[in-house]
Amino acid sequence: MFSPEIAPVVNIADLPQYEGQAVTIRGWVYHLRSSGKVRFLVVRDGTGLVQGVLVKGRLPEEDFHQFDRLGQESSLILRGQVRAELRAPGGYEVEVTGLTPLHICQNYPIAHKEHGVGFLLDQRHLWLRAPRQQAILRLRDELARACRDFFYDRGFVLVDTPILTPTACEGTTTLFATDYLDRGKAYLSQSGQLYLEAAAMALGKVYCFGPTFRAEKSKTRRHLMEFWMVEAEAAFYLLEDILQLCEDLVRYLVLRVLERRNRELEMLDRDTTLLSKVSQSFPRLSYTEAVVRLQTEGVAITWGEDFGGDEETRLSQMFDRPVLIHRYPRQIKAFYMEADRDNPELALCVDMLAPEGYGEIIGGSQRVADLDILLARLQEYHLPQEPLEWYLDLRRYGSVPHAGFGLGLERLLAWVCGLKHVREAIPFPRLLDRLYP
Amino acid sequence: MFSPEIAPVVNIADLPQYEGQAVTIRGWVYHLRSSGKVRFLVVRDGTGLVQGVLVKGRLPEEDFHQFDRLGQESSLILRGQVRAELRAPGGYEVEVTGLTPLHICQNYPIAHKEHGVGFLLDQRHLWLRAPRQQAILRLRDELARACRDFFYDRGFVLVDTPILTPTACEGTTTLFATDYLDRGKAYLSQSGQLYLEAAAMALGKVYCFGPTFRAEKSKTRRHLMEFWMVEAEAAFYLLEDILQLCEDLVRYLVLRVLERRNRELEMLDRDTTLLSKVSQSFPRLSYTEAVVRLQTEGVAITWGEDFGGDEETRLSQMFDRPVLIHRYPRQIKAFYMEADRDNPELALCVDMLAPEGYGEIIGGSQRVADLDILLARLQEYHLPQEPLEWYLDLRRYGSVPHAGFGLGLERLLAWVCGLKHVREAIPFPRLLDRLYP
């Protein structure tokens, strides 16, 4: 298919290693420009961008004229000499000695100008090629990788929890349902937590990291119908252990991208001094303290009410680091949360809010360990017992205190990248009104 | 919740580091045995098993008598002195100086005897605690981790492809469908490939690793309704590159578990000499050669027919290593596969079969790069064009040769562990007749 190349085929990102040498680059046209007898051709290959310079007479006449046929996103093979060029982005350029178009196109829909976000989302399969979108995807890759490193290094075992579940645990209104062959309805998982609890009783410390689904009729900048969540669960962990684990994780993740993906953060014009604040310890305050702080700032909230997007935004603007808010009223939290012994109205739970107004990125809690309390909770929350018998078994056979949390990847990434909306934080967003492409 | 401990709380797996020292262990009763004035207590904590020895008079009388109340899977805190004991599994035991039950149970359903698989699957949330199941889960974790290492180290970017998709690409008969709010049906993804192709045109080399769904009415030892698949796609890759990449990947994965999870393979009584054959290069044969070999062995198959489970089993028994079978007839393969220039009846595709009768673990191909050919294919396969417009765009704007493959995690794990059925290769299997727990 490809003719053998004399010069090695190299990635644009690796060009500095080839200074002064002949190379072959395979990629796509990003930008074209003419100036007298010189043609400039910015090429991308997924690893980076480089400028190729075509000087008439220094490459075959036929190759030189191919330039005129090219349009944005045409694919091609470029041969040339790598040289340092301080004015070029990345510090290197290629003096082109050969150009072979692979597939010429002239009418690429996403031109170098402003487009509306609706149009761009329709073209998501092409929009991914934009350098900004590539940078976001690389940051997403690094964060996901770092999550896995964090847990692997700490002895947490990956336990993939099922997506198809028989139980509509927290009500059916926000669940996607499907027919499970002829065995009734199955529901797409909103969280792997209950299954992780079973696995934690087997393996001690476990985590899962997979897609999660909420058929929520919310059209906000923080909601996706399908998003990725990393969840951890550990036997013998108490709320305090989870507070520490969450803080350690988020610090690790942010420092990791600062260390390894600085180029991408720069491309996004991200102010990294704000991110580097995670080195310091994260403020912790109780729900009750948080309510007082909101009231002091004039927010109309009463003790016992849940925080909405607005309250979260306000709270998350009060600190320059992520903040841990713990011990919410039990009545506004899920059935499985352990009550605080010192005040049974409170749940042993924690939310982490990202700064700069990004709001909740983590939710976690210590889980009810006692069978009778859990049975009473099912009644209190009007949940059916039968489909949860297996979950109750965890309290029948060697129940132990345990705790866990979930971190939303897209919300974390949106904060790390400084995105206005989570829709850019996932390769193919599924929104209230969008299932295509 | 827990009283402060004088001795450090340690993992059973780390006990060798504490020889001669006092430690605290938190875990569950695995086995109980009395012999005169001595009580033996095997405890598990998710990291391993250790025997505790209770000698009357060497621990508080009250703690000694707690032993009689314990049943299998009761949870407890054990305090004691670590000592080397050659006869003990793992080479260490604990002389118990204190025992505090946390939750006592007497009627754990999974006793130390043979149980039917139907019963065990009903108790999957508890069955995970069996040492054999723990070993399988740890091997799964390691394989999944190694897949990600392999791609990360080679510059493949993780691109999570959507689960909810608008297109019923390869027919609706094996698809799970759900109502996407009020925007019509969405289908659960059977493969991220088409989306990965879009991402490969942006980032060059990409992969995804997520759950995949097939509502297949097959009740075989190789089928799950929900399973995990790692898929890779690379721009400018040809079939030959994919053959090499698949071989490199599977070799890397198997050598990795041999290196890091030998203890678990031993627990499963796996013959690792069979696995270590992956060091040698994998045999490659064309579909046509494979048909001849099957016919020579008396299998009734005609050129042009697809291999079923039986043929795969036979082929995979002919070699002591994974075998790569390439260039199947185009008519029995998917619409997106590039035809072989030398014989357009053949598809540029490959299946990898695991040895020992395990059958297909990988399917891959070079993809059609030309728009007109792809349009003709859609007609030929009676596929609608409109929902695939975005996919066609990849051939309209800078199309390049590209190729990729998918590896089924459970099938690979079943082979690596020597399991008879894939149902043990996933934490919570979803089978034709099973959606619980």
PDB file of N, CA, C and O in Angstrom, chain B residues 222-270:
ATOM      1  N   ARG B 222     -18.532 -19.657  25.742  1.00  0.00           N
ATOM      2  CA  ARG B 222     -17.770 -18.489  25.290  1.00  0.00           C
ATOM      3  C   ARG B 222     -18.583 -17.203  25.243  1.00  0.00           C
ATOM      4  O   ARG B 222     -18.058 -16.172  24.837  1.00  0.00           O
ATOM      5  N   HIS B 223     -19.874 -17.244  25.601  1.00  0.00           N
ATOM      6  CA  HIS B 223     -20.715 -16.065  25.405  1.00  0.00           C
ATOM      7  C   HIS B 223     -21.193 -15.425  26.708  1.00  0.00           C
ATOM      8  O   HIS B 223     -21.643 -16.101  27.611  1.00  0.00           O
ATOM      9  N   LEU B 224     -21.088 -14.123  26.719  1.00  0.00           N
ATOM     10  CA  LEU B 224     -21.666 -13.303  27.776  1.00  0.00           C
ATOM     11  C   LEU B 224     -22.513 -12.225  27.099  1.00  0.00           C
ATOM     12  O   LEU B 224     -22.205 -11.807  25.979  1.00  0.00           O
ATOM     13  N   MET B 225     -23.552 -11.760  27.772  1.00  0.00           N
ATOM     14  CA  MET B 225     -24.368 -10.669  27.231  1.00  0.00           C
ATOM     15  C   MET B 225     -23.611  -9.343  27.352  1.00  0.00           C
ATOM     16  O   MET B 225     -23.783  -8.434  26.573  1.00  0.00           O
ATOM     17  N   GLU B 226     -22.806  -9.262  28.397  1.00  0.00           N
ATOM     18  CA  GLU B 226     -22.040  -8.042  28.682  1.00  0.00           C
ATOM     19  C   GLU B 226     -20.602  -8.469  28.924  1.00  0.00           C
ATOM     20  O   GLU B 226     -20.354  -9.337  29.765  1.00  0.00           O
ATOM     21  N   PHE B 227     -19.677  -7.918  28.178  1.00  0.00           N
ATOM     22  CA  PHE B 227     -18.282  -8.305  28.344  1.00  0.00           C
ATOM     23  C   PHE B 227     -17.397  -7.096  28.055  1.00  0.00           C
ATOM     24  O   PHE B 227     -17.868  -6.090  27.535  1.00  0.00           O
ATOM     25  N   TRP B 228     -16.142  -7.211  28.416  1.00  0.00           N
ATOM     26  CA  TRP B 228     -15.220  -6.080  28.226  1.00  0.00           C
ATOM     27  C   TRP B 228     -14.296  -6.346  27.045  1.00  0.00           C
ATOM     28  O   TRP B 228     -13.787  -7.455  26.876  1.00  0.00           O
ATOM     29  N   MET B 229     -14.087  -5.308  26.267  1.00  0.00           N
ATOM     30  CA  MET B 229     -13.270  -5.458  25.081  1.00  0.00           C
ATOM     31  C   MET B 229     -12.285  -4.299  25.007  1.00  0.00           C
ATOM     32  O   MET B 229     -12.645  -3.151  25.242  1.00  0.00           O
ATOM     33  N   VAL B 230     -11.037  -4.621  24.694  1.00  0.00           N
ATOM     34  CA  VAL B 230     -10.067  -3.562  24.405  1.00  0.00           C
ATOM     35  C   VAL B 230      -9.905  -3.524  22.892  1.00  0.00           C
ATOM     36  O   VAL B 230      -9.729  -4.559  22.249  1.00  0.00           O
ATOM     37  N   GLU B 231     -10.044  -2.324  22.332  1.00  0.00           N
ATOM     38  CA  GLU B 231      -9.958  -2.165  20.884  1.00  0.00           C
ATOM     39  C   GLU B 231      -8.930  -1.087  20.560  1.00  0.00           C
ATOM     40  O   GLU B 231      -8.846  -0.085  21.264  1.00  0.00           O
ATOM     41  N   ALA B 232      -8.172  -1.319  19.506  1.00  0.00           N
ATOM     42  CA  ALA B 232      -7.160  -0.342  19.096  1.00  0.00           C
ATOM     43  C   ALA B 232      -7.367  -0.013  17.620  1.00  0.00           C
ATOM     44  O   ALA B 232      -7.871  -0.844  16.856  1.00  0.00           O
ATOM     45  N   GLU B 233      -6.992   1.187  17.252  1.00  0.00           N
ATOM     46  CA  GLU B 233      -7.129   1.626  15.853  1.00  0.00           C
ATOM     47  C   GLU B 233      -5.986   2.587  15.555  1.00  0.00           C
ATOM     48  O   GLU B 233      -5.637   3.402  16.412  1.00  0.00           O
ATOM     49  N   ALA B 234      -5.377   2.446  14.382  1.00  0.00           N
ATOM     50  CA  ALA B 234      -4.257   3.321  14.066  1.00  0.00           C
ATOM     51  C   ALA B 234      -4.292   3.744  12.611  1.00  0.00           C
ATOM     52  O   ALA B 234      -4.482   2.916  11.710  1.00  0.00           O
ATOM     53  N   ALA B 235      -4.132   5.048  12.416  1.00  0.00           N
ATOM     54  CA  ALA B 235      -4.034   5.594  11.071  1.00  0.00           C
ATOM     55  C   ALA B 235      -2.721   5.114  10.446  1.00  0.00           C
ATOM     56  O   ALA B 235      -1.709   4.960  11.145  1.00  0.00           O
ATOM     57  N   PHE B 236      -2.744   4.867   9.177  1.00  0.00           N
ATOM     58  CA  PHE B 236      -1.562   4.440   8.411  1.00  0.00           C
ATOM     59  C   PHE B 236      -1.113   3.017   8.734  1.00  0.00           C
ATOM     60  O   PHE B 236      -0.062   2.588   8.284  1.00  0.00           O
ATOM     61  N   TYR B 237      -1.890   2.306   9.536  1.00  0.00           N
ATOM     62  CA  TYR B 237      -1.572   0.895   9.781  1.00  0.00           C
ATOM     63  C   TYR B 237      -2.214   0.042   8.690  1.00  0.00           C
ATOM     64  O   TYR B 237      -3.353   0.300   8.274  1.00  0.00           O
ATOM     65  N   LEU B 238      -1.494  -0.988   8.264  1.00  0.00           N
ATOM     66  CA  LEU B 238      -2.017  -1.963   7.307  1.00  0.00           C
ATOM     67  C   LEU B 238      -2.248  -3.284   8.044  1.00  0.00           C
ATOM     68  O   LEU B 238      -1.877  -3.422   9.216  1.00  0.00           O
ATOM     69  N   LEU B 239      -2.845  -4.246   7.344  1.00  0.00           N
ATOM     70  CA  LEU B 239      -3.121  -5.533   7.985  1.00  0.00           C
ATOM     71  C   LEU B 239      -1.870  -6.113   8.646  1.00  0.00           C
ATOM     72  O   LEU B 239      -1.927  -6.627   9.762  1.00  0.00           O
ATOM     73  N   GLU B 240      -0.728  -6.011   7.944  1.00  0.00           N
ATOM     74  CA  GLU B 240       0.501  -6.599   8.489  1.00  0.00           C
ATOM     75  C   GLU B 240       0.881  -5.971   9.834  1.00  0.00           C
ATOM     76  O   GLU B 240       1.387  -6.647  10.722  1.00  0.00           O
ATOM     77  N   ASP B 241       0.656  -4.669   9.949  1.00  0.00           N
ATOM     78  CA  ASP B 241       0.961  -3.982  11.220  1.00  0.00           C
ATOM     79  C   ASP B 241       0.074  -4.502  12.344  1.00  0.00           C
ATOM     80  O   ASP B 241       0.505  -4.619  13.493  1.00  0.00           O
ATOM     81  N   ILE B 242      -1.168  -4.790  11.997  1.00  0.00           N
ATOM     82  CA  ILE B 242      -2.125  -5.282  13.007  1.00  0.00           C
ATOM     83  C   ILE B 242      -1.748  -6.703  13.447  1.00  0.00           C
ATOM     84  O   ILE B 242      -1.818  -7.032  14.640  1.00  0.00           O
ATOM     85  N   LEU B 243      -1.346  -7.542  12.485  1.00  0.00           N
ATOM     86  CA  LEU B 243      -0.901  -8.890  12.849  1.00  0.00           C
ATOM     87  C   LEU B 243       0.204  -8.798  13.895  1.00  0.00           C
ATOM     88  O   LEU B 243       0.193  -9.484  14.913  1.00  0.00           O
ATOM     89  N   GLN B 244       1.161  -7.908  13.633  1.00  0.00           N
ATOM     90  CA  GLN B 244       2.297  -7.776  14.545  1.00  0.00           C
ATOM     91  C   GLN B 244       1.857  -7.214  15.898  1.00  0.00           C
ATOM     92  O   GLN B 244       2.283  -7.694  16.953  1.00  0.00           O
ATOM     93  N   LEU B 245       1.006  -6.189  15.848  1.00  0.00           N
ATOM     94  CA  LEU B 245       0.559  -5.540  17.083  1.00  0.00           C
ATOM     95  C   LEU B 245      -0.214  -6.524  17.979  1.00  0.00           C
ATOM     96  O   LEU B 245       0.009  -6.574  19.193  1.00  0.00           O
ATOM     97  N   CYS B 246      -1.090  -7.320  17.365  1.00  0.00           N
ATOM     98  CA  CYS B 246      -1.856  -8.329  18.127  1.00  0.00           C
ATOM     99  C   CYS B 246      -0.914  -9.334  18.781  1.00  0.00           C
ATOM    100  O   CYS B 246      -1.090  -9.707  19.946  1.00  0.00           O
ATOM    101  N   GLU B 247       0.044  -9.786  17.996  1.00  0.00           N
ATOM    102  CA  GLU B 247       0.979 -10.784  18.527  1.00  0.00           C
ATOM    103  C   GLU B 247       1.787 -10.193  19.678  1.00  0.00           C
ATOM    104  O   GLU B 247       1.922 -10.818  20.739  1.00  0.00           O
ATOM    105  N   ASP B 248       2.288  -8.977  19.471  1.00  0.00           N
ATOM    106  CA  ASP B 248       3.066  -8.316  20.528  1.00  0.00           C
ATOM    107  C   ASP B 248       2.230  -8.137  21.790  1.00  0.00           C
ATOM    108  O   ASP B 248       2.717  -8.341  22.907  1.00  0.00           O
ATOM    109  N   LEU B 249       0.974  -7.740  21.611  1.00  0.00           N
ATOM    110  CA  LEU B 249       0.100  -7.499  22.758  1.00  0.00           C
ATOM    111  C   LEU B 249      -0.129  -8.778  23.557  1.00  0.00           C
ATOM    112  O   LEU B 249       0.064  -8.807  24.777  1.00  0.00           O
ATOM    113  N   VAL B 250      -0.531  -9.842  22.880  1.00  0.00           N
ATOM    114  CA  VAL B 250      -0.873 -11.067  23.602  1.00  0.00           C
ATOM    115  C   VAL B 250       0.376 -11.652  24.281  1.00  0.00           C
ATOM    116  O   VAL B 250       0.304 -12.134  25.413  1.00  0.00           O
ATOM    117  N   ARG B 251       1.510 -11.573  23.596  1.00  0.00           N
ATOM    118  CA  ARG B 251       2.748 -12.042  24.229  1.00  0.00           C
ATOM    119  C   ARG B 251       3.035 -11.230  25.501  1.00  0.00           C
ATOM    120  O   ARG B 251       3.324 -11.789  26.564  1.00  0.00           O
ATOM    121  N   TYR B 252       2.923  -9.906  25.378  1.00  0.00           N
ATOM    122  CA  TYR B 252       3.170  -9.017  26.512  1.00  0.00           C
ATOM    123  C   TYR B 252       2.244  -9.339  27.690  1.00  0.00           C
ATOM    124  O   TYR B 252       2.681  -9.429  28.842  1.00  0.00           O
ATOM    125  N   LEU B 253       0.968  -9.548  27.383  1.00  0.00           N
ATOM    126  CA  LEU B 253      -0.018  -9.789  28.443  1.00  0.00           C
ATOM    127  C   LEU B 253       0.268 -11.086  29.186  1.00  0.00           C
ATOM    128  O   LEU B 253       0.251 -11.140  30.416  1.00  0.00           O
ATOM    129  N   VAL B 254       0.542 -12.141  28.421  1.00  0.00           N
ATOM    130  CA  VAL B 254       0.728 -13.440  29.056  1.00  0.00           C
ATOM    131  C   VAL B 254       2.038 -13.470  29.850  1.00  0.00           C
ATOM    132  O   VAL B 254       2.079 -13.959  30.985  1.00  0.00           O
ATOM    133  N   LEU B 255       3.091 -12.895  29.275  1.00  0.00           N
ATOM    134  CA  LEU B 255       4.356 -12.861  30.018  1.00  0.00           C
ATOM    135  C   LEU B 255       4.215 -12.019  31.287  1.00  0.00           C
ATOM    136  O   LEU B 255       4.815 -12.316  32.324  1.00  0.00           O
ATOM    137  N   ARG B 256       3.419 -11.007  31.220  1.00  0.00           N
ATOM    138  CA  ARG B 256       3.207 -10.137  32.374  1.00  0.00           C
ATOM    139  C   ARG B 256       2.540 -10.883  33.541  1.00  0.00           C
ATOM    140  O   ARG B 256       2.970 -10.755  34.683  1.00  0.00           O
ATOM    141  N   VAL B 257       1.498 -11.670  33.244  1.00  0.00           N
ATOM    142  CA  VAL B 257       0.872 -12.400  34.358  1.00  0.00           C
ATOM    143  C   VAL B 257       1.784 -13.518  34.850  1.00  0.00           C
ATOM    144  O   VAL B 257       1.791 -13.833  36.044  1.00  0.00           O
ATOM    145  N   LEU B 258       2.562 -14.094  33.949  1.00  0.00           N
ATOM    146  CA  LEU B 258       3.508 -15.121  34.402  1.00  0.00           C
ATOM    147  C   LEU B 258       4.516 -14.517  35.374  1.00  0.00           C
ATOM    148  O   LEU B 258       4.945 -15.149  36.339  1.00  0.00           O
ATOM    149  N   GLU B 259       4.867 -13.254  35.101  1.00  0.00           N
ATOM    150  CA  GLU B 259       5.872 -12.581  35.924  1.00  0.00           C
ATOM    151  C   GLU B 259       5.279 -12.105  37.256  1.00  0.00           C
ATOM    152  O   GLU B 259       5.896 -12.268  38.310  1.00  0.00           O
ATOM    153  N   ARG B 260       4.094 -11.521  37.213  1.00  0.00           N
ATOM    154  CA  ARG B 260       3.563 -10.854  38.408  1.00  0.00           C
ATOM    155  C   ARG B 260       2.459 -11.611  39.140  1.00  0.00           C
ATOM    156  O   ARG B 260       2.108 -11.245  40.250  1.00  0.00           O
ATOM    157  N   ARG B 261       1.845 -12.567  38.503  1.00  0.00           N
ATOM    158  CA  ARG B 261       0.696 -13.237  39.143  1.00  0.00           C
ATOM    159  C   ARG B 261       0.880 -14.750  39.172  1.00  0.00           C
ATOM    160  O   ARG B 261      -0.068 -15.504  39.005  1.00  0.00           O
ATOM    161  N   ASN B 262       2.095 -15.138  39.425  1.00  0.00           N
ATOM    162  CA  ASN B 262       2.385 -16.564  39.463  1.00  0.00           C
ATOM    163  C   ASN B 262       1.670 -17.255  40.624  1.00  0.00           C
ATOM    164  O   ASN B 262       1.199 -18.384  40.498  1.00  0.00           O
ATOM    165  N   ARG B 263       1.582 -16.548  41.747  1.00  0.00           N
ATOM    166  CA  ARG B 263       0.916 -17.099  42.919  1.00  0.00           C
ATOM    167  C   ARG B 263      -0.544 -17.440  42.594  1.00  0.00           C
ATOM    168  O   ARG B 263      -1.057 -18.486  42.984  1.00  0.00           O
ATOM    169  N   GLU B 264      -1.205 -16.538  41.871  1.00  0.00           N
ATOM    170  CA  GLU B 264      -2.609 -16.768  41.522  1.00  0.00           C
ATOM    171  C   GLU B 264      -2.744 -17.912  40.507  1.00  0.00           C
ATOM    172  O   GLU B 264      -3.685 -18.701  40.589  1.00  0.00           O
ATOM    173  N   LEU B 265      -1.812 -17.968  39.554  1.00  0.00           N
ATOM    174  CA  LEU B 265      -1.877 -19.059  38.573  1.00  0.00           C
ATOM    175  C   LEU B 265      -1.668 -20.411  39.261  1.00  0.00           C
ATOM    176  O   LEU B 265      -2.289 -21.410  38.900  1.00  0.00           O
ATOM    177  N   GLU B 266      -0.806 -20.405  40.257  1.00  0.00           N
ATOM    178  CA  GLU B 266      -0.559 -21.625  41.029  1.00  0.00           C
ATOM    179  C   GLU B 266      -1.827 -22.049  41.774  1.00  0.00           C
ATOM    180  O   GLU B 266      -2.193 -23.231  41.792  1.00  0.00           O
ATOM    181  N   MET B 267      -2.473 -21.076  42.394  1.00  0.00           N
ATOM    182  CA  MET B 267      -3.720 -21.349  43.120  1.00  0.00           C
ATOM    183  C   MET B 267      -4.762 -21.986  42.210  1.00  0.00           C
ATOM    184  O   MET B 267      -5.570 -22.818  42.623  1.00  0.00           O
ATOM    185  N   LEU B 268      -4.722 -21.596  40.903  1.00  0.00           N
ATOM    186  CA  LEU B 268      -5.675 -22.160  39.940  1.00  0.00           C
ATOM    187  C   LEU B 268      -5.174 -23.454  39.321  1.00  0.00           C
ATOM    188  O   LEU B 268      -5.799 -23.993  38.410  1.00  0.00           O
ATOM    189  N   ASP B 269      -4.012 -23.937  39.796  1.00  0.00           N
ATOM    190  CA  ASP B 269      -3.401 -25.147  39.221  1.00  0.00           C
ATOM    191  C   ASP B 269      -3.178 -25.017  37.714  1.00  0.00           C
ATOM    192  O   ASP B 269      -3.296 -25.999  36.986  1.00  0.00           O
ATOM    193  N   ARG B 270      -2.872 -23.817  37.270  1.00  0.00           N
ATOM    194  CA  ARG B 270      -2.669 -23.609  35.846  1.00  0.00           C
ATOM    195  C   ARG B 270      -1.301 -24.138  35.447  1.00  0.00           C
ATOM    196  O   ARG B 270      -0.299 -23.834  36.112  1.00  0.00           O
TER     197      ARG B 270
END
